[in-house]
């Protein structure tokens, strides 16, 4: 701030910012900046001048780079930004701006980069952008923009990066967008675009490397002209609706530079030979073919070094044997929701980089391999839910997340499981575990509902790190621990847990079919559950009456939203 000194113009936030800035540097004792004193008026610090006429950002006419990222700003973007005629790089992301861009910003003809990510903005596509012919990057992801894209997008002749992911844009995509010769990254995913895609006649050597079209409402054939985008390294066409038509998957063989390919849940009746991708696309690192009928040749050899492979819901009948030779790169494997029977093969544990394995919703019944082989694995996440396992597998010290619900487990939960120091999430619901409730040391998510566990649910048996506990439909007794709980259909004998009123983020309180007793309100006291959405204390022995304003402060209950279903689903993982 430059100008004459003035009293009481230094706001505390400005003073603190200057103080932090100064502390980032070494300042000699002889320097004038060493005389600055915190908690004093910074307008009187050496080197600082305050002037009320320069408070407006619009007066910084030579400003080139403006970053207001994550500043908790709200309201409309000030029209005075239009005065910054030298501005090239504004970043207004992660704030709460409302309304459209001010018309005055059409004067900013030097803009090169524009970032307005996740600002809750709505309205149509800001046509003012088409006036900024020097733009090389437009990033307006994660907002609520709607309507159609303008047809004359090709006027942005220098555009390299166009990202509008996670908005509400609809209609068709103008083919002029693909005619921009400088375009390198095009992210149109997670919108409501529809209709067939017209890429047009690409007569030039396209520079496009990233094309994200997934999670829209496209229908019709996948355009064969995609094969001309030979520099593509990232391609996402997920959830494309071909109307159960035939897809010529050979068009992807021309894309030799692909490292990321997501074709998941394309609506096609075609059966795909996995060798098309795994044997001929030698740069491939990420492949998702979920939801497509696959043909897997047992002699298939992988030519690329794939780290992520998703083959969920692909009508696979056995563990893909070609993975046995994939010993160097594979770290993430999802083969859930298939028809795989028998034992999990021993060679699976020998994959040195594998840390994520999802084999849920199959018909697997056991694990092959000795304890010494399994212990060499570095798995962190294992999901075997909805299978026919009888014996709980040997979990590793590296295991952080284990999902084993809906199997045929019985007996006591092994003590070794309770003592795993890395274990964060344990889900064993809907089995037949019995015996006493165990001690879990560092668990943050523990779901054991629908078993036959017994014993006292003591405070000491619950981890201090616990965020979510569901032990409903068991035979537990004792008092209610002070945790986020779902404990219906047990034998808990206690008074109403008034201490829950100290948990402002509590969303679920489910205590039915127990032996709770006494009143649930006291004269003069009002429970406040501002975020509570699910409340069930039925089939207990509570007594007394309820004041007329008992639910007055339960504000979330009055909102018409779909969050309740999400909460219920998460609590019953």
XYZ file of C-alpha atoms in Angstrom:
573
model
C 0.000 0.000 0.000
C 1.483 3.307 -1.067
C 0.512 6.872 -0.189
C 0.498 9.059 2.894
C 0.349 7.744 6.428
C -3.090 7.623 7.979
C -4.434 6.570 11.322
C -6.457 3.425 11.893
C -6.275 2.168 8.295
C -4.334 -1.000 9.068
C -6.781 -3.821 9.526
C -5.695 -6.734 11.777
C -5.725 -9.188 8.879
C -3.430 -6.912 6.854
C -1.101 -6.466 9.816
C -0.914 -10.233 10.438
C -0.251 -10.944 6.763
C 2.600 -8.433 6.665
C 4.021 -9.865 9.888
C 3.978 -13.426 8.541
C 5.522 -12.258 5.263
C 8.354 -10.527 7.096
C 9.035 -13.616 9.243
C 9.674 -15.666 6.112
C 12.955 -13.819 5.622
C 16.125 -13.247 7.588
C 16.141 -9.596 8.693
C 19.304 -7.962 9.985
C 19.000 -6.054 13.227
C 20.077 -2.891 11.478
C 17.279 -3.154 8.930
C 14.284 -0.844 9.151
C 12.049 -3.930 9.034
C 13.539 -5.168 12.317
C 11.760 -2.263 14.011
C 8.318 -3.592 13.122
C 6.347 -4.482 16.235
C 3.512 -6.983 16.173
C 0.104 -5.980 17.556
C 0.698 -2.336 16.631
C -0.719 -0.186 13.840
C 1.129 -1.345 10.724
C 0.492 2.001 9.016
C 3.292 3.338 11.228
C 5.779 0.589 10.414
C 8.860 1.644 8.475
C 8.359 1.028 4.779
C 4.555 0.803 4.990
C 2.230 3.551 3.776
C -1.546 3.495 3.990
C -4.020 5.309 1.772
C -7.802 4.711 1.717
C -7.906 5.531 -1.992
C -5.869 2.434 -2.850
C -8.008 -0.094 -0.977
C -9.962 -1.152 -4.081
C -8.402 -4.010 -6.051
C -9.489 -2.266 -9.225
C -6.805 0.394 -8.682
C -3.985 -2.126 -9.101
C -4.028 -1.511 -12.838
C -0.638 -3.107 -13.536
C -1.460 -6.311 -11.686
C -0.688 -9.398 -13.775
C -1.200 -12.396 -11.449
C -4.092 -12.527 -8.963
C -4.599 -15.580 -6.736
C -7.580 -15.538 -4.349
C -7.689 -19.311 -4.052
C -9.338 -20.738 -0.897
C -9.940 -17.333 0.721
C -13.531 -18.056 1.895
C -14.828 -15.213 -0.261
C -18.510 -14.971 -1.111
C -20.912 -12.719 -2.963
C -20.439 -11.485 -6.512
C -17.112 -10.970 -8.247
C -16.439 -7.219 -8.121
C -16.857 -5.371 -11.415
C -13.680 -3.430 -10.620
C -11.705 -6.490 -11.782
C -12.443 -5.204 -15.263
C -10.013 -2.339 -14.619
C -7.042 -4.727 -14.384
C -6.171 -4.438 -18.053
C -2.739 -6.087 -17.589
C -4.140 -9.124 -15.755
C -3.032 -12.447 -17.270
C -3.493 -15.130 -14.571
C -6.517 -14.860 -12.215
C -7.328 -17.768 -9.861
C -10.613 -17.386 -7.959
C -11.019 -21.079 -7.084
C -12.537 -22.635 -3.970
C -14.610 -19.668 -2.836
C -18.366 -19.092 -2.804
C -18.924 -16.529 -5.524
C -22.427 -16.173 -6.894
C -23.869 -14.854 -10.147
C -22.177 -14.608 -13.517
C -18.879 -12.974 -14.411
C -19.275 -9.186 -14.513
C -19.551 -7.661 -18.005
C -16.619 -5.406 -17.212
C -14.291 -8.412 -17.413
C -14.682 -8.388 -21.192
C -11.953 -5.708 -21.137
C -9.338 -8.194 -19.943
C -7.919 -8.982 -23.369
C -4.538 -10.081 -21.995
C -5.893 -13.066 -20.024
C -3.995 -16.315 -20.592
C -5.219 -18.506 -17.740
C -8.580 -18.494 -15.958
C -9.306 -20.668 -12.919
C -12.693 -20.601 -11.210
C -12.778 -24.114 -9.736
C -15.421 -25.124 -7.170
C -16.897 -21.702 -6.467
C -20.581 -22.756 -6.515
C -21.153 -20.561 -9.545
C -24.240 -21.113 -11.672
C -25.685 -19.725 -14.887
C -24.858 -20.372 -18.510
C -21.447 -20.693 -20.068
C -19.725 -17.297 -19.638
C -19.663 -16.071 -23.248
C -17.288 -13.314 -22.211
C -14.568 -15.964 -22.432
C -14.843 -15.932 -26.221
C -13.534 -12.347 -26.227
C -10.269 -13.401 -24.613
C -8.400 -14.621 -27.654
C -5.108 -14.930 -25.754
C -6.526 -17.614 -23.441
C -4.541 -20.818 -23.281
C -6.286 -22.382 -20.244
C -9.911 -22.360 -18.992
C -10.598 -24.292 -15.796
C -14.139 -23.932 -14.406
C -14.537 -27.431 -12.952
C -16.913 -28.375 -10.113
C -19.479 -25.602 -10.418
C -23.130 -25.453 -11.460
C -22.833 -23.952 -14.922
C -25.574 -25.178 -17.239
C -26.907 -24.859 -20.753
C -25.092 -25.524 -24.006
C -21.581 -24.653 -25.091
C -21.380 -21.947 -27.774
C -20.916 -23.211 -31.333
C -18.003 -20.870 -32.142
C -15.484 -22.280 -29.644
C -12.838 -22.341 -32.386
C -12.372 -18.567 -31.959
C -10.135 -19.449 -28.993
C -7.283 -20.241 -31.354
C -4.610 -20.463 -28.639
C -6.547 -22.661 -26.206
C -4.535 -25.588 -24.859
C -6.488 -26.638 -21.767
C -10.308 -26.662 -21.443
C -11.684 -28.217 -18.228
C -15.399 -28.024 -17.358
C -15.731 -31.315 -15.467
C -18.555 -31.672 -12.903
C -21.037 -29.068 -14.079
C -24.546 -29.233 -15.531
C -23.788 -28.530 -19.185
C -26.138 -30.266 -21.617
C -26.863 -30.652 -25.310
C -24.320 -31.663 -27.910
C -20.637 -30.806 -27.945
C -19.755 -28.420 -30.796
C -17.380 -30.071 -33.258
C -15.561 -26.709 -33.482
C -14.001 -27.526 -30.126
C -11.996 -30.340 -31.736
C -10.886 -27.972 -34.507
C -8.668 -25.915 -32.197
C -5.164 -26.977 -33.317
C -3.451 -25.964 -30.058
C -5.767 -28.030 -27.796
C -3.918 -30.493 -25.525
C -6.358 -31.262 -22.690
C -10.157 -31.492 -23.037
C -12.110 -32.473 -19.904
C -15.894 -32.515 -20.422
C -16.720 -35.368 -18.027
C -19.471 -35.582 -15.422
C -21.953 -33.300 -17.151
C -25.269 -33.885 -18.946
C -24.039 -33.797 -22.537
C -26.144 -35.983 -24.815
C -26.656 -37.048 -28.389
C -24.091 -38.585 -30.725
C -20.605 -37.107 -30.644
C -19.397 -35.395 -33.816
C -15.636 -34.913 -33.765
C -15.557 -33.758 -37.360
C -12.952 -34.266 -40.052
C -9.624 -33.850 -38.284
C -7.243 -32.969 -41.102
C -4.379 -31.724 -38.950
C -2.080 -33.568 -36.580
C -4.039 -33.158 -33.353
C -2.017 -32.324 -30.232
C -4.781 -33.617 -27.946
C -3.354 -35.748 -25.128
C -6.222 -35.825 -22.600
C -9.851 -36.494 -23.582
C -12.315 -37.022 -20.754
C -15.901 -37.568 -21.967
C -17.034 -40.070 -19.331
C -20.152 -39.961 -17.167
C -22.361 -38.049 -19.584
C -25.462 -39.097 -21.559
C -23.896 -39.691 -24.954
C -25.677 -42.158 -27.206
C -25.009 -43.681 -30.558
C -21.772 -45.179 -31.849
C -18.368 -44.247 -30.522
C -16.910 -42.153 -33.364
C -14.221 -43.990 -35.280
C -12.399 -40.693 -35.825
C -11.097 -41.009 -32.260
C -8.469 -43.249 -33.831
C -6.976 -40.117 -35.473
C -6.132 -38.628 -32.077
C -2.865 -40.535 -32.079
C -1.228 -38.423 -29.362
C -3.832 -39.318 -26.735
C -2.406 -40.573 -23.458
C -5.625 -40.290 -21.386
C -9.049 -41.371 -22.683
C -12.273 -41.768 -20.676
C -15.482 -42.829 -22.477
C -17.184 -44.453 -19.482
C -20.992 -44.880 -19.350
C -21.395 -44.351 -23.099
C -24.777 -45.596 -24.318
C -24.481 -47.281 -27.687
C -28.005 -48.682 -27.387
C -26.519 -52.165 -27.012
C -24.925 -51.738 -30.385
C -21.669 -53.169 -31.671
C -18.447 -51.355 -30.800
C -15.390 -51.672 -32.999
C -12.780 -51.801 -30.267
C -9.998 -52.027 -32.846
C -10.178 -48.232 -33.233
C -8.200 -47.987 -29.985
C -5.270 -49.939 -31.440
C -4.125 -46.781 -33.209
C -3.676 -44.966 -29.894
C -0.211 -46.291 -29.112
C 0.525 -43.570 -26.524
C -2.402 -44.403 -24.224
C -1.461 -44.750 -20.575
C -5.015 -44.362 -19.180
C -8.116 -45.947 -20.720
C -11.560 -46.060 -19.081
C -14.298 -47.791 -21.090
C -16.281 -48.931 -18.062
C -20.003 -49.606 -18.364
C -20.292 -48.863 -22.059
C -23.718 -50.142 -23.029
C -22.799 -52.601 -25.766
C -23.582 -56.200 -26.643
C -20.069 -56.702 -27.987
C -17.745 -59.198 -26.326
C -14.260 -57.809 -25.958
C -11.031 -59.742 -26.301
C -8.764 -58.299 -23.601
C -5.724 -58.919 -25.810
C -6.824 -55.881 -27.854
C -5.708 -53.711 -24.961
C -3.290 -55.742 -22.878
C -1.151 -57.069 -25.692
C -1.057 -54.225 -28.193
C -1.200 -51.012 -26.133
C 2.276 -51.192 -24.697
C 2.210 -47.906 -22.745
C -0.983 -48.712 -20.842
C -0.825 -48.167 -17.071
C -4.543 -47.869 -16.157
C -7.335 -49.963 -17.701
C -11.004 -50.113 -16.659
C -13.253 -52.465 -18.655
C -15.871 -52.955 -15.930
C -19.366 -53.809 -17.093
C -18.260 -55.245 -20.452
C -18.423 -58.944 -21.397
C -14.834 -60.086 -21.661
C -13.080 -62.875 -23.470
C -9.845 -63.736 -21.704
C -7.332 -66.029 -23.340
C -5.481 -68.099 -20.721
C -2.246 -67.725 -22.713
C -2.513 -63.942 -22.859
C 0.741 -62.098 -22.185
C 0.645 -58.494 -20.965
C 2.929 -56.228 -22.972
C 2.495 -53.134 -20.824
C 3.261 -52.440 -17.177
C -0.268 -52.032 -15.824
C -0.619 -50.775 -12.261
C -4.439 -50.417 -12.129
C -6.821 -53.008 -13.580
C -10.611 -52.957 -13.047
C -12.624 -55.872 -14.461
C -15.751 -55.679 -12.308
C -19.032 -57.129 -13.673
C -17.383 -58.688 -16.740
C -18.886 -62.212 -16.525
C -15.505 -63.687 -15.594
C -15.716 -67.296 -14.377
C -12.229 -67.780 -12.912
C -9.232 -65.820 -11.705
C -7.531 -64.326 -14.780
C -4.464 -66.521 -15.156
C -2.571 -63.960 -17.212
C -2.113 -61.983 -13.986
C 0.229 -64.686 -12.722
C 2.959 -63.402 -15.020
C 2.267 -59.769 -14.074
C 4.843 -59.635 -11.295
C 6.256 -56.141 -11.479
C 3.618 -53.375 -11.644
C 0.090 -54.399 -10.641
C -0.945 -52.523 -7.492
C -4.747 -52.191 -7.829
C -6.990 -55.087 -8.882
C -10.790 -55.074 -8.913
C -12.485 -58.262 -10.170
C -15.658 -57.892 -8.091
C -19.193 -58.853 -9.151
C -18.182 -61.746 -11.403
C -18.759 -65.526 -11.228
C -15.423 -66.626 -9.805
C -15.564 -69.869 -7.812
C -13.141 -71.934 -5.776
C -10.040 -70.788 -3.954
C -8.115 -67.589 -4.317
C -4.901 -68.780 -6.031
C -1.597 -68.736 -4.171
C 0.194 -66.793 -6.900
C -1.997 -63.766 -6.130
C -0.037 -63.195 -2.916
C 3.259 -63.124 -4.818
C 2.468 -59.929 -6.740
C 4.956 -57.608 -5.012
C 3.234 -54.257 -5.633
C -0.364 -55.335 -5.001
C -1.926 -53.241 -2.206
C -5.627 -53.096 -3.264
C -7.662 -56.257 -3.964
C -11.433 -56.369 -4.424
C -12.929 -59.800 -5.063
C -16.329 -59.084 -3.507
C -19.603 -60.433 -4.953
C -18.220 -63.684 -6.300
C -18.469 -67.314 -5.170
C -14.967 -67.794 -3.793
C -14.743 -70.168 -0.841
C -11.162 -70.169 0.416
C -7.571 -69.013 0.129
C -4.715 -70.940 -1.393
C -1.174 -70.556 -0.175
C 0.735 -71.181 3.011
C 1.003 -68.652 5.818
C 4.593 -67.868 4.835
C 3.536 -66.982 1.269
C 0.590 -64.844 2.387
C 2.714 -62.974 4.939
C 4.983 -61.745 2.148
C 2.116 -59.776 0.650
C 1.827 -56.008 1.182
C -1.972 -55.763 0.835
C -3.502 -52.731 2.540
C -7.109 -53.055 1.318
C -8.874 -56.404 0.973
C -12.577 -56.740 0.124
C -13.958 -60.282 0.104
C -17.544 -59.417 1.054
C -20.461 -61.338 -0.460
C -18.662 -64.638 -1.115
C -18.855 -68.087 0.504
C -15.777 -68.026 2.743
C -15.960 -70.160 5.899
C -12.640 -69.229 7.501
C -11.389 -65.721 8.103
C -8.188 -65.254 6.073
C -4.872 -64.517 7.702
C -4.753 -60.735 7.749
C -1.423 -59.017 7.368
C 0.264 -56.412 9.511
C -0.019 -54.113 6.484
C -3.825 -54.466 6.282
C -5.633 -51.148 6.825
C -9.085 -51.859 5.384
C -10.811 -55.237 5.494
C -14.348 -55.893 4.265
C -15.718 -59.373 4.904
C -19.467 -58.961 5.296
C -21.995 -61.456 3.935
C -19.927 -64.634 4.149
C -20.224 -67.847 6.186
C -17.771 -66.988 8.964
C -18.500 -68.407 12.407
C -16.870 -68.854 15.797
C -14.938 -66.134 17.585
C -13.212 -63.269 15.842
C -9.504 -64.182 16.072
C -7.537 -62.209 18.655
C -4.858 -61.570 16.035
C -7.345 -59.460 14.083
C -8.093 -57.298 17.107
C -4.404 -56.540 17.604
C -3.485 -55.477 14.074
C -1.866 -52.093 14.618
C -2.457 -50.795 11.077
C -6.105 -51.826 10.847
C -8.383 -48.794 10.396
C -11.622 -50.271 9.007
C -13.096 -53.679 9.851
C -16.460 -54.719 8.381
C -17.659 -58.238 9.275
C -21.405 -57.700 9.292
C -23.974 -60.341 8.399
C -21.981 -63.426 9.353
C -22.320 -65.867 12.231
C -19.567 -64.752 14.586
C -20.187 -65.599 18.224
C -18.324 -65.324 21.507
C -17.455 -62.275 23.566
C -16.918 -58.829 22.182
C -13.205 -58.254 21.662
C -10.928 -55.305 22.262
C -10.022 -53.301 19.167
C -7.078 -51.016 19.713
C -6.914 -48.437 16.883
C -10.012 -49.117 14.783
C -11.860 -46.049 13.450
C -14.660 -47.894 11.584
C -16.052 -51.107 13.117
C -19.196 -52.752 11.710
C -20.175 -56.086 13.268
C -23.954 -55.972 12.969
C -26.025 -59.081 12.300
C -23.876 -61.635 14.113
C -24.387 -63.413 17.442
C -21.744 -61.626 19.518
C -22.281 -61.518 23.277
C -20.684 -59.957 26.318
C -20.532 -56.465 27.765
C -20.097 -53.504 25.479
C -17.712 -51.740 27.847
C -16.122 -48.349 27.241
C -12.648 -49.876 27.370
C -13.433 -52.220 24.490
C -13.812 -49.317 22.084
C -10.936 -47.564 20.353
C -10.284 -43.912 21.112
C -10.005 -43.430 17.343
C -13.505 -44.725 16.621
C -15.630 -42.730 14.166
C -18.321 -45.274 13.315
C -19.529 -48.287 15.293
C -22.375 -50.589 14.256
C -22.962 -53.656 16.423
C -26.711 -53.912 15.947
C -28.544 -57.252 15.957
C -26.211 -59.076 18.340
C -26.532 -60.174 21.992
C -24.449 -57.485 23.639
C -25.219 -56.047 27.062
C -23.883 -53.383 29.418
C -23.974 -49.603 29.105
C -23.710 -47.530 25.961
C -20.129 -46.439 25.116
C -19.551 -42.827 24.177
C -19.070 -43.405 20.464
C -21.045 -42.894 17.275
C -23.187 -45.990 17.470
C -25.847 -48.151 15.905
C -26.729 -50.767 18.544
C -30.278 -51.881 17.758
C -31.495 -55.341 18.796
C -29.096 -55.984 21.674
C -29.495 -56.056 25.453
C -28.063 -52.638 26.331
C -29.358 -51.527 29.738
C -28.777 -47.826 30.340
C -30.470 -44.440 30.600
C -30.877 -42.184 27.591
C -27.398 -41.003 26.439
C -27.814 -37.250 27.019
C -24.078 -36.807 26.492
C -24.702 -37.281 22.764
C -25.885 -33.660 22.744
C -22.217 -32.667 22.879
C -21.647 -34.210 19.424
C -22.726 -31.472 16.965
C -22.002 -33.606 13.886
C -24.043 -36.637 14.993
C -26.201 -37.847 12.083
C -27.391 -41.286 13.224
C -28.873 -42.333 16.571
C -30.296 -45.860 16.376
C -31.023 -47.593 19.703
C -34.197 -49.708 19.205
C -34.967 -53.090 20.766
C -32.754 -52.780 23.841
C -33.399 -52.203 27.545
C -32.940 -48.431 27.808
C -35.089 -46.855 30.528
C -36.048 -43.558 32.150
C -36.902 -40.158 30.610
C -35.520 -38.781 27.376
C -35.934 -35.132 28.408
C -35.498 -32.984 31.504
C -37.406 -29.771 32.337
C -35.592 -26.723 30.985
C -33.170 -28.725 28.897
C -33.402 -28.843 25.089
C -31.321 -31.333 23.125
C -29.747 -29.873 19.996
C -28.967 -32.294 17.164
C -28.513 -29.897 14.203
C -27.281 -32.616 11.807
C -29.259 -35.630 13.045
C -31.250 -37.331 10.280
C -31.992 -40.800 11.610
C -33.490 -41.203 15.113
C -34.895 -44.511 16.347
C -35.345 -45.388 20.035
C -38.338 -47.687 19.641
C -38.995 -50.851 21.659
C -37.289 -49.788 24.896
C -38.558 -48.854 28.379
C -38.353 -45.060 28.240
C -40.824 -43.147 30.411
C -42.114 -39.610 30.841
C -43.408 -37.013 28.391
C -41.974 -34.764 25.705
C -42.160 -30.945 25.711
C -43.763 -29.358 22.644
C -40.446 -27.887 21.472
C -38.411 -31.070 21.952
C -37.438 -31.310 18.252
C -37.162 -27.550 17.628
C -33.373 -27.545 17.330
C -33.112 -30.634 15.135
C -32.831 -28.482 12.017
C -31.550 -31.116 9.579
C -34.738 -33.127 10.035
C -36.715 -30.428 8.207
C -34.600 -30.417 5.042
C -35.866 -32.280 1.994
C -32.684 -33.948 0.751
C -31.484 -37.405 -0.214
C -28.730 -37.576 2.405
C -30.614 -39.998 4.664
C -30.325 -42.842 2.174
C -26.580 -42.211 1.854
C -26.135 -42.248 5.614
C -28.063 -45.505 5.975
C -26.059 -47.099 3.178
C -22.729 -46.057 4.697
C -23.733 -47.295 8.142
C -24.532 -50.752 6.809
C -21.468 -51.300 4.620
